[in-house]
Amino acid sequence: MARAPLALSLANLSLRPGFGSRHTPDRVFDRLLAKAGQADGDEEFAEDFRFLLRHWSRAENLTPLGWRSAKDHVNRHLATRARIRRLIAEHPEIEQEPIERPVFVVGLPRTATTLTHNVLSLSAGHRCPLLWELLTPDLELPPRHRRKAIAAARRMENGSNRLVPRFRDIHPMIAEGPEECTFALPHALMPLSQARIPEYQAWHLQRDFLPDYRYLKQIFQVLQYGRPRRRWILKSPMHLEHLDVLPTVFPDATLVWTHRDPVTAVASLCSLVETGMGISVSSVDLHAIGAIWLELLSRSMTRALEARSAISPDALVDVPYSWLGTDPHTGAPKLYEAIGAHWTDYEASRLAGVVARPAGTRPHTYDLSRYGLTRTDVETAFAHYNALRADVDGP
């Protein structure tokens, strides 16, 4: 494994005095919960995060920075939950805000979901949640408080880039740019990209996600309340495993399903996970990453294909990788037409800015074999999906 960047080593050194608290995760959690506040009747939400923190604290090879990341993750979700519930209690009409005809970009990770999201964000009639909003969703803020929230998101963005510079090459984050719902969903797979937490993984696979999606809707209702209503453009590869639940909460949603060779997608995602884990653990087991994420992604796809048969064809748009990954100037107008939106000179004039690689970043390279996987392993796991993808890609 490559030597850790100096900034990462210094961060772990500075956080070592508090590292011992990982041995008393329940005590740490109680402090976080007391700080956030807990409403009556919300005990289950809190206990779910107690479970996560308890097992995250025991993750193999966890570093002081990894423990800090775990606490920050739990703290943010507890604080957001308390804020959302308080705002709805103060303004019950928030729950009457209609989230009409939202678009959800779904698909395996690394299949141009981010690019698709960014292209759809170009329209003035569309509304994408921004990273800083997802980290601290709230009503319209006074300018001073807004600047403070944006600055906190920038610190997170800059911190990731400083600790692991390669992360920006793979998945750049912009505090004031569109970002995915993963930051708002209480129990996405994000913790598993930072550490091996087998107890949480097993728990996640058995979870009923309907309450999470109802809560996600409340977050968007808060972000919409008192502001001009525009069509929400939402995105997360993690939605793929919940296509049986999502339409229950968002019945008039349009699903934009991006497609790409899963061999490439899995290899790229494993590289991303390796990079992210490098922040949180002292030694990364590359073959474990391959095994775990092949299982998670193939299960997600199996669930998605099962749910697909119940989705109206009018509510589903299949997007081959070639549309935006190869020829965005031709694919972007087709994408807009497919979701019932208008592609105009305004969007066309801004397209180059969202499809260009961010300045200063390098191409992302990866190798499936690095993670103990072969092409045959992935093709076998995704055999049913590859049959669908062949139809989507066409002759």
Short mmCIF file of C-alpha atoms in Angstrom, two decimals:
data_model
loop_
_atom_site.label_atom_id
_atom_site.label_comp_id
_atom_site.label_asym_id
_atom_site.label_seq_id
_atom_site.Cartn_x
_atom_site.Cartn_y
_atom_site.Cartn_z
CA MET A 1 0.00 0.00 0.00
CA ALA A 2 1.30 3.45 -0.87
CA ARG A 3 2.64 5.61 1.91
CA ALA A 4 -0.04 7.83 3.46
CA PRO A 5 0.06 11.55 2.53
CA LEU A 6 1.69 13.72 5.18
CA ALA A 7 -1.61 15.53 5.85
CA LEU A 8 -3.30 12.21 6.61
CA SER A 9 -0.54 11.11 8.99
CA LEU A 10 -0.66 14.45 10.82
CA ALA A 11 -4.45 14.31 11.11
CA ASN A 12 -4.29 10.86 12.70
CA LEU A 13 -1.58 12.00 15.07
CA SER A 14 -3.58 15.03 16.20
CA LEU A 15 -6.72 12.92 16.79
CA ARG A 16 -5.01 10.11 18.69
CA PRO A 17 -5.79 11.52 22.18
CA GLY A 18 -9.52 11.01 21.57
CA PHE A 19 -9.19 7.64 19.86
CA GLY A 20 -9.77 5.71 23.08
CA SER A 21 -13.43 6.75 23.10
CA ARG A 22 -14.08 4.11 20.44
CA HIS A 23 -14.06 1.60 23.30
CA THR A 24 -17.17 3.28 24.77
CA PRO A 25 -19.30 3.96 21.69
CA ASP A 26 -22.60 4.01 23.59
CA ARG A 27 -21.31 6.76 25.84
CA VAL A 28 -20.14 8.72 22.77
CA PHE A 29 -23.50 8.20 21.12
CA ASP A 30 -25.40 9.42 24.18
CA ARG A 31 -23.42 12.66 24.08
CA LEU A 32 -24.13 13.13 20.37
CA LEU A 33 -27.82 12.43 20.86
CA ALA A 34 -28.07 14.82 23.80
CA LYS A 35 -26.45 17.54 21.71
CA ALA A 36 -28.78 16.95 18.74
CA GLY A 37 -31.94 16.48 20.79
CA GLN A 38 -34.44 13.68 20.33
CA ALA A 39 -38.18 14.04 19.89
CA ASP A 40 -40.62 11.65 21.52
CA GLY A 41 -41.49 8.77 19.24
CA ASP A 42 -38.19 8.92 17.37
CA GLU A 43 -36.35 6.34 19.43
CA GLU A 44 -36.05 3.81 16.62
CA PHE A 45 -34.23 6.29 14.38
CA ALA A 46 -31.76 7.01 17.16
CA GLU A 47 -31.20 3.38 18.08
CA ASP A 48 -30.44 2.52 14.47
CA PHE A 49 -27.57 4.99 14.56
CA ARG A 50 -26.45 3.74 17.96
CA PHE A 51 -26.16 0.29 16.34
CA LEU A 52 -24.13 1.72 13.46
CA LEU A 53 -21.71 3.65 15.68
CA ARG A 54 -21.29 0.69 18.03
CA HIS A 55 -20.16 -1.61 15.22
CA TRP A 56 -18.25 1.05 13.29
CA SER A 57 -16.14 1.55 16.42
CA ARG A 58 -15.02 -2.09 16.15
CA ALA A 59 -14.07 -1.94 12.47
CA GLU A 60 -10.79 -3.63 11.64
CA ASN A 61 -7.76 -1.31 11.33
CA LEU A 62 -9.81 1.80 12.17
CA THR A 63 -7.66 4.91 12.56
CA PRO A 64 -8.23 7.98 14.74
CA LEU A 65 -9.43 9.82 11.63
CA GLY A 66 -11.70 6.90 10.77
CA TRP A 67 -13.26 7.07 14.23
CA ARG A 68 -13.70 10.83 13.86
CA SER A 69 -15.40 10.26 10.50
CA ALA A 70 -17.77 7.74 12.06
CA LYS A 71 -18.74 10.16 14.83
CA ASP A 72 -19.18 13.01 12.32
CA HIS A 73 -21.40 10.84 10.13
CA VAL A 74 -23.68 9.87 13.00
CA ASN A 75 -23.68 13.38 14.47
CA ARG A 76 -24.72 14.92 11.14
CA HIS A 77 -27.64 12.54 10.69
CA LEU A 78 -28.86 13.01 14.26
CA ALA A 79 -28.64 16.81 13.98
CA THR A 80 -30.39 16.82 10.60
CA ARG A 81 -33.18 14.61 11.87
CA ALA A 82 -33.77 16.85 14.88
CA ARG A 83 -33.83 19.95 12.66
CA ILE A 84 -36.25 18.47 10.13
CA ARG A 85 -38.65 17.32 12.83
CA ARG A 86 -38.48 20.69 14.58
CA LEU A 87 -39.18 22.59 11.37
CA ILE A 88 -42.16 20.41 10.53
CA ALA A 89 -43.51 20.82 14.06
CA GLU A 90 -43.21 24.59 13.69
CA HIS A 91 -44.58 24.64 10.13
CA PRO A 92 -46.89 21.61 9.65
CA GLU A 93 -47.73 22.85 6.16
CA ILE A 94 -44.25 21.74 5.05
CA GLU A 95 -45.59 18.20 4.68
CA GLN A 96 -48.16 19.49 2.18
CA GLU A 97 -45.43 20.65 -0.21
CA PRO A 98 -45.89 18.66 -3.43
CA ILE A 99 -42.77 17.03 -4.82
CA GLU A 100 -44.17 16.77 -8.33
CA ARG A 101 -42.78 14.61 -11.14
CA PRO A 102 -39.29 14.30 -9.65
CA VAL A 103 -36.55 12.68 -11.71
CA PHE A 104 -34.37 10.09 -9.99
CA VAL A 105 -31.09 9.18 -11.72
CA VAL A 106 -30.28 5.59 -10.80
CA GLY A 107 -27.90 2.91 -12.02
CA LEU A 108 -24.79 1.10 -10.88
CA PRO A 109 -22.10 3.38 -9.45
CA ARG A 110 -19.63 4.68 -12.04
CA THR A 111 -22.13 4.52 -14.92
CA ALA A 112 -22.23 8.31 -15.52
CA THR A 113 -24.95 8.93 -12.93
CA THR A 114 -23.10 12.07 -11.79
CA LEU A 115 -22.66 13.33 -15.34
CA THR A 116 -26.33 12.65 -16.08
CA HIS A 117 -27.35 14.50 -12.91
CA ASN A 118 -25.15 17.46 -13.82
CA VAL A 119 -26.51 17.63 -17.37
CA LEU A 120 -30.09 17.61 -16.10
CA SER A 121 -29.18 20.36 -13.61
CA LEU A 122 -28.52 22.78 -16.47
CA SER A 123 -32.18 23.74 -16.92
CA ALA A 124 -33.45 26.76 -15.02
CA GLY A 125 -36.67 24.81 -14.50
CA HIS A 126 -34.87 22.02 -12.65
CA ARG A 127 -33.84 21.91 -8.99
CA CYS A 128 -30.91 19.78 -7.81
CA PRO A 129 -29.98 19.59 -4.14
CA LEU A 130 -26.55 21.08 -3.56
CA LEU A 131 -23.93 19.45 -1.38
CA TRP A 132 -24.13 22.09 1.34
CA GLU A 133 -27.93 21.78 1.42
CA LEU A 134 -27.79 18.02 1.85
CA LEU A 135 -25.30 18.34 4.68
CA THR A 136 -27.48 20.87 6.55
CA PRO A 137 -30.99 20.95 5.02
CA ASP A 138 -33.00 23.91 6.29
CA LEU A 139 -35.45 26.62 5.33
CA GLU A 140 -34.22 29.68 3.43
CA LEU A 141 -31.36 31.02 5.54
CA PRO A 142 -30.27 34.61 6.21
CA PRO A 143 -27.14 35.44 4.17
CA ARG A 144 -24.79 35.12 7.15
CA HIS A 145 -26.06 31.66 8.10
CA ARG A 146 -26.05 30.56 4.48
CA ARG A 147 -22.40 31.54 4.11
CA LYS A 148 -21.59 29.62 7.29
CA ALA A 149 -23.28 26.45 5.97
CA ILE A 150 -21.50 26.73 2.63
CA ALA A 151 -18.16 27.28 4.37
CA ALA A 152 -18.65 24.08 6.40
CA ALA A 153 -19.29 22.12 3.20
CA ARG A 154 -16.17 23.64 1.64
CA ARG A 155 -14.12 22.52 4.60
CA MET A 156 -15.36 18.98 4.06
CA GLU A 157 -14.58 19.21 0.34
CA ASN A 158 -11.11 20.66 0.90
CA GLY A 159 -10.38 18.22 3.70
CA SER A 160 -11.03 15.21 1.50
CA ASN A 161 -8.88 16.64 -1.29
CA ARG A 162 -6.04 17.42 1.10
CA LEU A 163 -6.05 14.08 2.92
CA VAL A 164 -6.38 11.95 -0.21
CA PRO A 165 -5.68 14.07 -3.30
CA ARG A 166 -6.59 11.22 -5.66
CA PHE A 167 -10.21 11.36 -4.49
CA ARG A 168 -10.78 14.50 -6.55
CA ASP A 169 -9.68 12.65 -9.69
CA ILE A 170 -12.32 9.98 -9.10
CA HIS A 171 -15.31 11.79 -7.64
CA PRO A 172 -14.87 15.56 -7.27
CA MET A 173 -17.21 17.23 -4.79
CA ILE A 174 -18.23 20.87 -4.97
CA ALA A 175 -19.85 22.51 -1.96
CA GLU A 176 -22.22 24.56 -4.12
CA GLY A 177 -22.68 21.92 -6.82
CA PRO A 178 -25.36 19.24 -7.33
CA GLU A 179 -24.84 16.19 -5.16
CA GLU A 180 -26.52 12.85 -4.60
CA CYS A 181 -29.21 11.81 -2.14
CA THR A 182 -26.75 9.47 -0.40
CA PHE A 183 -25.85 12.35 1.91
CA ALA A 184 -29.49 12.63 3.03
CA LEU A 185 -30.60 8.99 3.12
CA PRO A 186 -30.09 7.79 6.69
CA HIS A 187 -28.84 4.32 5.84
CA ALA A 188 -27.22 4.16 2.45
CA LEU A 189 -24.15 1.99 1.95
CA MET A 190 -21.75 4.89 2.52
CA PRO A 191 -20.29 3.57 5.83
CA LEU A 192 -19.23 0.38 4.04
CA SER A 193 -17.10 2.46 1.69
CA GLN A 194 -15.11 3.71 4.67
CA ALA A 195 -14.63 0.57 6.76
CA ARG A 196 -15.53 -3.10 6.92
CA ILE A 197 -18.61 -3.31 9.16
CA PRO A 198 -20.09 -6.78 8.60
CA GLU A 199 -22.79 -6.38 11.27
CA TYR A 200 -24.08 -3.20 9.63
CA GLN A 201 -23.88 -4.81 6.20
CA ALA A 202 -26.07 -7.73 7.31
CA TRP A 203 -28.48 -5.37 9.08
CA HIS A 204 -28.71 -3.12 6.01
CA LEU A 205 -29.64 -6.01 3.74
CA GLN A 206 -32.65 -6.89 5.93
CA ARG A 207 -33.87 -3.32 6.49
CA ASP A 208 -37.26 -1.89 5.51
CA PHE A 209 -36.34 1.34 3.70
CA LEU A 210 -39.83 2.79 3.37
CA PRO A 211 -39.38 5.05 6.47
CA ASP A 212 -36.07 6.29 5.07
CA TYR A 213 -37.68 7.37 1.79
CA ARG A 214 -40.56 9.07 3.59
CA TYR A 215 -37.98 10.99 5.57
CA LEU A 216 -36.05 11.78 2.38
CA LYS A 217 -39.22 13.33 0.97
CA GLN A 218 -39.55 15.48 4.09
CA ILE A 219 -36.02 16.78 3.53
CA PHE A 220 -36.90 17.89 0.01
CA GLN A 221 -40.15 19.41 1.25
CA VAL A 222 -38.14 21.48 3.73
CA LEU A 223 -35.74 22.58 0.98
CA GLN A 224 -38.70 23.54 -1.22
CA TYR A 225 -40.85 25.29 1.38
CA GLY A 226 -41.06 29.05 0.81
CA ARG A 227 -39.03 28.85 -2.39
CA PRO A 228 -40.03 28.73 -6.07
CA ARG A 229 -41.18 25.24 -7.05
CA ARG A 230 -39.12 23.59 -9.75
CA ARG A 231 -38.81 19.99 -10.89
CA TRP A 232 -36.51 18.05 -8.60
CA ILE A 233 -33.60 16.22 -10.23
CA LEU A 234 -32.28 13.67 -7.75
CA LYS A 235 -29.59 11.06 -7.98
CA SER A 236 -27.92 8.17 -6.23
CA PRO A 237 -26.69 4.78 -7.37
CA MET A 238 -27.93 3.56 -3.99
CA HIS A 239 -31.54 4.05 -5.14
CA LEU A 240 -31.09 1.05 -7.42
CA GLU A 241 -31.60 -1.43 -4.58
CA HIS A 242 -34.81 0.34 -3.49
CA LEU A 243 -36.82 0.62 -6.70
CA ASP A 244 -39.56 -1.38 -4.98
CA VAL A 245 -39.89 1.34 -2.30
CA LEU A 246 -39.11 4.59 -4.09
CA PRO A 247 -42.29 4.70 -6.25
CA THR A 248 -44.43 4.20 -3.14
CA VAL A 249 -43.23 7.55 -1.77
CA PHE A 250 -42.75 9.30 -5.13
CA PRO A 251 -45.53 7.75 -7.29
CA ASP A 252 -45.13 10.17 -10.22
CA ALA A 253 -41.33 9.94 -10.36
CA THR A 254 -39.42 9.38 -13.58
CA LEU A 255 -36.48 6.98 -13.25
CA VAL A 256 -33.47 7.68 -15.44
CA TRP A 257 -31.47 4.44 -15.40
CA THR A 258 -27.89 4.75 -16.64
CA HIS A 259 -26.15 1.71 -18.12
CA ARG A 260 -22.53 0.67 -18.58
CA ASP A 261 -20.52 -2.53 -18.77
CA PRO A 262 -20.58 -3.81 -15.16
CA VAL A 263 -16.99 -5.05 -15.48
CA THR A 264 -15.89 -1.44 -15.88
CA ALA A 265 -18.35 -0.14 -13.28
CA VAL A 266 -17.28 -2.63 -10.59
CA ALA A 267 -13.56 -2.03 -11.17
CA SER A 268 -14.04 1.74 -11.01
CA LEU A 269 -16.18 1.54 -7.87
CA CYS A 270 -13.65 -0.70 -6.12
CA SER A 271 -10.98 1.88 -6.87
CA LEU A 272 -13.18 4.60 -5.38
CA VAL A 273 -13.81 2.54 -2.25
CA GLU A 274 -10.10 1.81 -1.87
CA THR A 275 -9.38 5.51 -2.03
CA GLY A 276 -12.09 6.38 0.48
CA MET A 277 -11.04 3.66 2.90
CA GLY A 278 -7.51 5.00 2.79
CA ILE A 279 -8.76 7.91 4.92
CA SER A 280 -10.33 5.72 7.60
CA VAL A 281 -8.30 2.54 8.01
CA SER A 282 -4.60 1.85 8.32
CA SER A 283 -4.56 -1.17 6.00
CA VAL A 284 -6.97 -1.80 3.14
CA ASP A 285 -7.84 -5.38 2.18
CA LEU A 286 -8.20 -5.06 -1.59
CA HIS A 287 -9.64 -8.54 -2.18
CA ALA A 288 -12.22 -7.98 0.55
CA ILE A 289 -13.30 -4.80 -1.25
CA GLY A 290 -13.77 -6.81 -4.44
CA ALA A 291 -15.76 -9.58 -2.77
CA ILE A 292 -17.96 -7.30 -0.67
CA TRP A 293 -18.84 -4.83 -3.38
CA LEU A 294 -19.42 -7.44 -6.06
CA GLU A 295 -21.94 -9.02 -3.68
CA LEU A 296 -23.57 -5.70 -2.78
CA LEU A 297 -23.80 -4.44 -6.35
CA SER A 298 -25.04 -7.71 -7.84
CA ARG A 299 -27.68 -7.97 -5.11
CA SER A 300 -28.72 -4.38 -5.78
CA MET A 301 -29.08 -5.14 -9.48
CA THR A 302 -31.08 -8.31 -8.83
CA ARG A 303 -33.52 -6.33 -6.68
CA ALA A 304 -33.72 -3.58 -9.30
CA LEU A 305 -34.49 -6.00 -12.11
CA GLU A 306 -37.22 -7.61 -10.00
CA ALA A 307 -38.78 -4.20 -9.30
CA ARG A 308 -38.43 -3.04 -12.91
CA SER A 309 -41.30 -5.21 -14.13
CA ALA A 310 -43.74 -3.25 -11.94
CA ILE A 311 -42.58 0.16 -13.19
CA SER A 312 -44.58 1.77 -15.98
CA PRO A 313 -42.53 2.10 -19.19
CA ASP A 314 -43.62 5.76 -19.29
CA ALA A 315 -41.83 6.32 -15.97
CA LEU A 316 -38.54 4.72 -17.03
CA VAL A 317 -35.79 6.15 -19.24
CA ASP A 318 -32.84 3.91 -20.10
CA VAL A 319 -29.64 5.85 -20.83
CA PRO A 320 -26.75 3.96 -22.48
CA TYR A 321 -23.30 5.13 -21.43
CA SER A 322 -22.68 6.35 -24.98
CA TRP A 323 -25.33 9.07 -24.70
CA LEU A 324 -23.26 11.25 -22.39
CA GLY A 325 -20.03 9.35 -21.86
CA THR A 326 -19.19 9.29 -25.57
CA ASP A 327 -21.29 11.91 -27.38
CA PRO A 328 -22.94 14.31 -24.89
CA HIS A 329 -23.81 16.93 -27.49
CA THR A 330 -26.07 14.38 -29.18
CA GLY A 331 -27.15 12.52 -26.06
CA ALA A 332 -28.11 15.48 -23.86
CA PRO A 333 -30.99 16.66 -26.09
CA LYS A 334 -32.27 13.05 -26.28
CA LEU A 335 -32.14 12.81 -22.50
CA TYR A 336 -34.15 15.99 -22.06
CA GLU A 337 -36.74 14.87 -24.58
CA ALA A 338 -37.05 11.50 -22.85
CA ILE A 339 -38.01 13.10 -19.50
CA GLY A 340 -40.37 15.61 -21.10
CA ALA A 341 -38.05 18.63 -20.71
CA HIS A 342 -36.96 21.20 -23.30
CA TRP A 343 -33.39 21.41 -24.55
CA THR A 344 -32.69 24.98 -25.58
CA ASP A 345 -29.75 27.14 -26.57
CA TYR A 346 -29.42 28.07 -22.89
CA GLU A 347 -28.66 24.47 -21.86
CA ALA A 348 -26.51 23.88 -24.95
CA SER A 349 -24.34 26.90 -24.14
CA ARG A 350 -23.57 25.48 -20.67
CA LEU A 351 -23.04 21.83 -21.61
CA ALA A 352 -19.27 22.04 -22.15
CA GLY A 353 -18.82 23.24 -18.59
CA VAL A 354 -20.39 20.15 -17.01
CA VAL A 355 -18.91 17.47 -19.28
CA ALA A 356 -15.33 18.75 -19.06
CA ARG A 357 -12.94 17.16 -16.58
CA PRO A 358 -12.35 19.53 -13.64
CA ALA A 359 -9.15 21.53 -14.00
CA GLY A 360 -6.15 19.94 -12.37
CA THR A 361 -7.56 16.40 -12.19
CA ARG A 362 -6.09 13.30 -13.79
CA PRO A 363 -7.84 10.46 -15.62
CA HIS A 364 -9.10 7.71 -13.33
CA THR A 365 -7.36 4.39 -14.00
CA TYR A 366 -8.22 1.06 -12.35
CA ASP A 367 -7.66 -2.68 -12.67
CA LEU A 368 -10.29 -5.27 -11.76
CA SER A 369 -7.68 -7.91 -10.90
CA ARG A 370 -6.29 -5.64 -8.18
CA TYR A 371 -9.41 -6.55 -6.18
CA GLY A 372 -9.18 -10.29 -6.74
CA LEU A 373 -11.89 -10.32 -9.41
CA THR A 374 -11.98 -11.53 -13.00
CA ARG A 375 -14.15 -10.49 -15.90
CA THR A 376 -15.88 -13.87 -15.65
CA ASP A 377 -16.71 -13.24 -11.97
CA VAL A 378 -18.48 -9.99 -12.81
CA GLU A 379 -20.18 -11.18 -15.97
CA THR A 380 -21.55 -14.21 -14.14
CA ALA A 381 -22.86 -12.04 -11.29
CA PHE A 382 -24.55 -9.68 -13.76
CA ALA A 383 -25.70 -12.16 -16.39
CA HIS A 384 -29.38 -11.10 -16.28
CA TYR A 385 -28.45 -7.43 -16.33
CA ASN A 386 -26.17 -7.86 -19.34
CA ALA A 387 -29.12 -9.25 -21.30
CA LEU A 388 -31.06 -6.05 -20.52
CA ARG A 389 -28.07 -3.85 -21.29
CA ALA A 390 -27.70 -5.47 -24.71
CA ASP A 391 -31.28 -4.45 -25.50
CA VAL A 392 -30.70 -0.92 -24.21
CA ASP A 393 -27.48 -0.41 -26.15
CA GLY A 394 -29.07 -1.74 -29.33
CA PRO A 395 -27.26 -3.14 -32.34
#
